[in-house]
Short mmCIF file of N, CA and C in Angstrom, two decimals:
data_model
loop_
_atom_site.label_atom_id
_atom_site.label_comp_id
_atom_site.label_asym_id
_atom_site.label_seq_id
_atom_site.Cartn_x
_atom_site.Cartn_y
_atom_site.Cartn_z
N UNK A 107 -86.54 147.22 -67.89
CA UNK A 107 -86.42 147.09 -67.33
C UNK A 107 -85.17 146.09 -65.88
N UNK A 108 -83.52 146.16 -65.10
CA UNK A 108 -83.38 145.24 -64.83
C UNK A 108 -83.77 145.00 -63.66
N UNK A 109 -84.10 144.03 -62.70
CA UNK A 109 -83.88 143.29 -61.63
C UNK A 109 -83.50 144.71 -60.33
N UNK A 110 -83.66 144.64 -59.40
CA UNK A 110 -83.79 145.93 -58.16
C UNK A 110 -82.08 145.22 -57.71
N UNK A 111 -81.78 145.41 -57.13
CA UNK A 111 -80.38 145.37 -56.05
C UNK A 111 -80.32 144.55 -54.60
N UNK A 112 -81.80 145.15 -54.82
CA UNK A 112 -82.27 144.79 -53.34
C UNK A 112 -83.20 142.79 -53.27
N UNK A 113 -82.96 142.95 -55.42
CA UNK A 113 -84.12 141.92 -55.17
C UNK A 113 -82.49 140.52 -55.54
N UNK A 114 -81.64 141.79 -56.00
CA UNK A 114 -80.06 140.61 -56.44
C UNK A 114 -79.37 140.27 -55.42
N UNK A 115 -80.15 141.46 -54.36
CA UNK A 115 -79.02 141.01 -52.43
C UNK A 115 -79.30 139.66 -52.63
N UNK A 116 -81.38 139.68 -52.47
CA UNK A 116 -81.56 138.46 -51.49
C UNK A 116 -81.62 137.12 -53.27
N UNK A 117 -81.24 137.25 -53.55
CA UNK A 117 -80.70 136.16 -55.06
C UNK A 117 -79.43 135.41 -55.04
N UNK A 118 -78.79 136.27 -54.22
CA UNK A 118 -77.42 135.57 -53.75
C UNK A 118 -77.24 135.39 -52.38
N UNK A 119 -78.13 135.84 -51.68
CA UNK A 119 -78.30 135.31 -50.32
C UNK A 119 -78.80 133.29 -50.02
N UNK A 120 -80.17 134.04 -50.93
CA UNK A 120 -81.02 131.82 -51.06
C UNK A 120 -80.20 131.12 -52.24
N UNK A 121 -78.78 131.63 -52.30
CA UNK A 121 -78.13 130.77 -53.48
C UNK A 121 -77.12 130.17 -52.71
N UNK A 122 -76.71 131.48 -51.77
CA UNK A 122 -75.51 130.75 -51.13
C UNK A 122 -75.96 129.87 -49.89
N UNK A 123 -77.15 129.84 -49.97
CA UNK A 123 -77.39 128.75 -48.82
C UNK A 123 -78.44 128.00 -49.37
N UNK A 124 -78.03 127.69 -50.66
CA UNK A 124 -79.60 126.66 -51.73
C UNK A 124 -77.43 125.59 -51.71
N UNK A 125 -76.88 126.75 -51.66
CA UNK A 125 -75.23 126.10 -52.43
C UNK A 125 -74.57 125.44 -51.16
N UNK A 126 -74.54 125.92 -50.11
CA UNK A 126 -74.05 125.12 -48.23
C UNK A 126 -74.88 123.93 -48.52
N UNK A 127 -76.55 123.84 -48.32
CA UNK A 127 -77.00 122.77 -48.25
C UNK A 127 -77.00 121.27 -49.72
N UNK A 128 -75.47 121.68 -50.33
CA UNK A 128 -75.61 120.49 -51.50
C UNK A 128 -76.83 120.78 -52.64
N UNK A 129 -77.66 121.93 -52.37
CA UNK A 129 -77.95 122.44 -53.91
C UNK A 129 -77.46 122.06 -55.19
N UNK A 130 -78.14 121.55 -56.70
CA UNK A 130 -77.10 121.16 -57.83
C UNK A 130 -77.72 122.19 -58.67
N UNK A 131 -77.07 122.64 -59.77
CA UNK A 131 -77.60 123.62 -60.62
C UNK A 131 -78.38 124.17 -60.19
N UNK A 132 -77.92 125.09 -59.50
CA UNK A 132 -78.46 126.22 -58.58
C UNK A 132 -78.16 127.98 -59.80
N UNK A 133 -79.57 128.32 -59.79
CA UNK A 133 -79.50 129.49 -61.53
C UNK A 133 -80.00 130.75 -61.35
N UNK A 134 -80.24 131.34 -61.54
CA UNK A 134 -80.94 132.88 -60.73
C UNK A 134 -81.44 133.09 -62.19
N UNK A 135 -81.82 133.47 -62.32
CA UNK A 135 -82.62 134.74 -64.47
C UNK A 135 -83.62 135.61 -63.89
N UNK A 136 -83.30 136.77 -64.20
CA UNK A 136 -83.65 138.09 -63.75
C UNK A 136 -84.84 137.36 -65.20
N UNK A 137 -86.06 137.30 -64.62
CA UNK A 137 -87.53 137.59 -65.00
C UNK A 137 -87.99 139.34 -65.42
N UNK A 138 -87.55 140.83 -64.81
CA UNK A 138 -88.14 141.60 -64.40
C UNK A 138 -89.00 142.05 -65.77
N UNK A 139 -87.97 141.80 -67.19
CA UNK A 139 -88.37 141.99 -68.29
C UNK A 139 -89.34 141.51 -69.00
N UNK A 140 -90.05 140.36 -68.92
CA UNK A 140 -91.35 139.18 -68.59
C UNK A 140 -92.21 139.43 -68.08
N UNK A 141 -91.98 139.57 -66.30
CA UNK A 141 -93.10 139.33 -65.27
C UNK A 141 -93.16 140.59 -65.24
N UNK A 142 -94.18 141.30 -64.58
CA UNK A 142 -94.20 142.94 -64.01
C UNK A 142 -93.92 141.95 -62.39
N UNK A 143 -95.29 141.09 -62.17
CA UNK A 143 -94.65 140.86 -60.41
C UNK A 143 -93.49 140.04 -59.49
N UNK A 144 -92.11 140.11 -60.71
CA UNK A 144 -90.94 139.90 -59.38
C UNK A 144 -89.77 139.90 -60.60
N UNK A 145 -89.08 139.77 -59.81
CA UNK A 145 -87.53 140.18 -60.64
C UNK A 145 -86.46 138.77 -60.90
N UNK A 146 -86.94 137.72 -60.22
CA UNK A 146 -85.67 136.61 -60.48
C UNK A 146 -86.42 135.69 -60.31
N UNK A 147 -86.44 134.79 -60.89
CA UNK A 147 -87.12 133.07 -60.20
C UNK A 147 -85.03 132.43 -60.05
N UNK A 148 -84.53 131.50 -58.96
CA UNK A 148 -83.85 131.35 -58.34
C UNK A 148 -84.15 129.87 -58.24
N UNK A 149 -83.35 128.55 -59.35
CA UNK A 149 -83.89 127.21 -59.02
C UNK A 149 -82.48 126.37 -58.47
N UNK A 150 -82.85 125.38 -58.73
CA UNK A 150 -82.05 124.80 -57.79
C UNK A 150 -83.03 123.52 -57.67
N UNK A 151 -81.67 122.33 -57.40
CA UNK A 151 -82.74 120.10 -57.20
C UNK A 151 -81.35 120.10 -56.47
N UNK A 152 -82.27 119.40 -55.91
CA UNK A 152 -81.74 118.52 -55.51
C UNK A 152 -82.25 116.49 -55.21
N UNK A 153 -81.64 115.88 -54.77
CA UNK A 153 -81.45 114.20 -54.55
C UNK A 153 -82.68 113.59 -53.92
N UNK A 154 -82.77 114.29 -52.75
CA UNK A 154 -83.99 113.50 -52.18
C UNK A 154 -84.72 114.66 -51.04
N UNK A 155 -85.91 114.10 -51.23
CA UNK A 155 -87.40 115.01 -50.34
C UNK A 155 -85.69 115.09 -48.57
N UNK A 156 -85.13 114.81 -48.20
CA UNK A 156 -85.17 115.41 -47.03
C UNK A 156 -83.63 117.01 -47.75
N UNK A 157 -83.24 116.19 -48.76
CA UNK A 157 -82.21 117.61 -48.74
C UNK A 157 -83.04 118.27 -49.49
N UNK A 158 -83.98 118.33 -49.86
CA UNK A 158 -85.54 119.25 -50.37
C UNK A 158 -85.50 119.72 -48.91
N UNK A 159 -85.99 119.81 -48.12
CA UNK A 159 -86.01 120.36 -46.41
C UNK A 159 -85.29 120.97 -46.13
N UNK A 160 -83.92 120.38 -46.39
CA UNK A 160 -82.97 120.86 -45.89
C UNK A 160 -82.80 122.42 -46.14
N UNK A 161 -82.35 122.54 -47.35
CA UNK A 161 -82.27 123.88 -48.63
C UNK A 161 -83.09 124.57 -48.12
N UNK A 162 -85.06 124.20 -48.37
CA UNK A 162 -85.77 124.61 -47.97
C UNK A 162 -85.09 125.43 -46.22
N UNK A 163 -84.92 125.06 -45.03
CA UNK A 163 -85.09 126.12 -44.13
C UNK A 163 -83.63 126.57 -43.80
N UNK A 164 -83.13 125.72 -44.82
CA UNK A 164 -81.59 127.16 -44.39
C UNK A 164 -81.46 128.74 -45.60
N UNK A 165 -82.45 128.52 -46.30
CA UNK A 165 -83.13 129.71 -47.34
C UNK A 165 -84.16 130.22 -47.07
N UNK A 166 -85.30 129.43 -46.26
CA UNK A 166 -85.46 130.32 -45.63
C UNK A 166 -85.71 130.73 -44.28
N UNK A 167 -83.57 130.20 -42.74
CA UNK A 167 -83.21 131.43 -41.77
C UNK A 167 -82.75 132.66 -42.40
N UNK A 168 -81.95 132.43 -43.53
CA UNK A 168 -80.61 133.59 -44.11
C UNK A 168 -81.34 134.32 -44.76
N UNK A 169 -82.72 134.28 -45.38
CA UNK A 169 -83.32 135.91 -46.09
C UNK A 169 -84.65 136.03 -44.58
N UNK A 170 -84.19 135.32 -43.75
CA UNK A 170 -85.17 135.92 -42.85
C UNK A 170 -83.92 136.31 -42.26
N UNK A 171 -82.89 135.81 -41.37
CA UNK A 171 -81.95 137.22 -41.59
C UNK A 171 -81.86 138.54 -41.78
N UNK A 172 -82.19 138.55 -43.15
CA UNK A 172 -81.97 139.51 -44.23
C UNK A 172 -83.01 140.11 -44.39
N UNK A 173 -84.29 140.38 -43.84
CA UNK A 173 -85.40 140.92 -43.25
C UNK A 173 -86.35 140.60 -44.46
N UNK A 174 -85.99 139.24 -45.58
CA UNK A 174 -87.04 138.67 -45.77
C UNK A 174 -88.58 137.55 -45.80
N UNK A 175 -89.18 138.38 -45.29
CA UNK A 175 -90.03 137.28 -45.18
C UNK A 175 -90.32 136.58 -46.07
N UNK A 176 -91.14 134.97 -46.10
CA UNK A 176 -91.83 134.19 -46.95
C UNK A 176 -93.02 134.45 -47.31
N UNK A 177 -94.08 135.03 -47.69
CA UNK A 177 -94.64 135.51 -48.55
C UNK A 177 -95.61 133.88 -48.89
N UNK A 178 -95.69 133.19 -49.46
CA UNK A 178 -95.80 131.32 -49.71
C UNK A 178 -95.00 130.84 -49.69
N UNK A 179 -95.73 129.57 -49.80
CA UNK A 179 -94.40 128.00 -50.07
C UNK A 179 -95.02 127.19 -50.43
N UNK A 180 -95.55 126.19 -51.64
CA UNK A 180 -95.91 125.37 -51.59
C UNK A 180 -94.65 124.13 -52.10
N UNK A 181 -96.51 123.01 -52.42
CA UNK A 181 -95.55 122.26 -53.09
C UNK A 181 -94.44 120.98 -52.27
N UNK A 182 -94.98 121.33 -50.73
CA UNK A 182 -93.92 120.77 -49.85
C UNK A 182 -94.79 119.72 -49.74
N UNK A 183 -95.95 119.31 -49.00
CA UNK A 183 -96.83 117.81 -49.06
C UNK A 183 -96.36 116.94 -50.22
N UNK A 184 -95.73 117.33 -51.20
CA UNK A 184 -95.52 116.27 -52.51
C UNK A 184 -93.84 115.42 -52.13
N UNK A 185 -93.25 116.70 -51.79
CA UNK A 185 -91.60 115.92 -51.43
C UNK A 185 -91.01 116.30 -52.26
N UNK A 186 -91.34 117.14 -53.52
CA UNK A 186 -90.26 117.04 -54.58
C UNK A 186 -89.80 118.04 -55.28
N UNK A 187 -90.78 119.48 -54.68
CA UNK A 187 -90.40 120.27 -55.05
C UNK A 187 -90.43 121.41 -54.29
N UNK A 188 -90.00 122.47 -53.61
CA UNK A 188 -90.94 123.79 -52.82
C UNK A 188 -90.67 125.54 -54.16
N UNK A 189 -91.97 126.05 -53.75
CA UNK A 189 -91.47 127.29 -54.20
C UNK A 189 -92.05 128.09 -53.17
N UNK A 190 -90.48 129.09 -53.34
CA UNK A 190 -91.08 129.25 -51.54
C UNK A 190 -91.33 131.62 -52.97
N UNK A 191 -91.98 132.18 -52.16
CA UNK A 191 -92.44 133.26 -52.58
C UNK A 191 -92.22 134.36 -51.41
N UNK A 192 -91.02 135.27 -51.90
CA UNK A 192 -90.35 136.25 -51.24
C UNK A 192 -90.76 137.69 -52.17
N UNK A 193 -91.42 137.75 -53.36
CA UNK A 193 -92.16 139.26 -53.24
C UNK A 193 -91.82 140.26 -54.22
#
């Protein structure tokens, strides 16, 4: 099985949002053959908590514009990482 077209499009949107906010090392991985609950992991890095927050906010805004609502977010309190689940 490969990632759905919808999942690929949402990964492009999220990756573009992260890139606009100067995220580093943006990588999208098709995990649909290995994990049945998701199609794609999108991973990126940032230099500091403020940049992490800016990336998170832009990704969330663009995904909402595309009709994808965040199901769950984790890691925000630590200020070092954020996981955003779009189902």
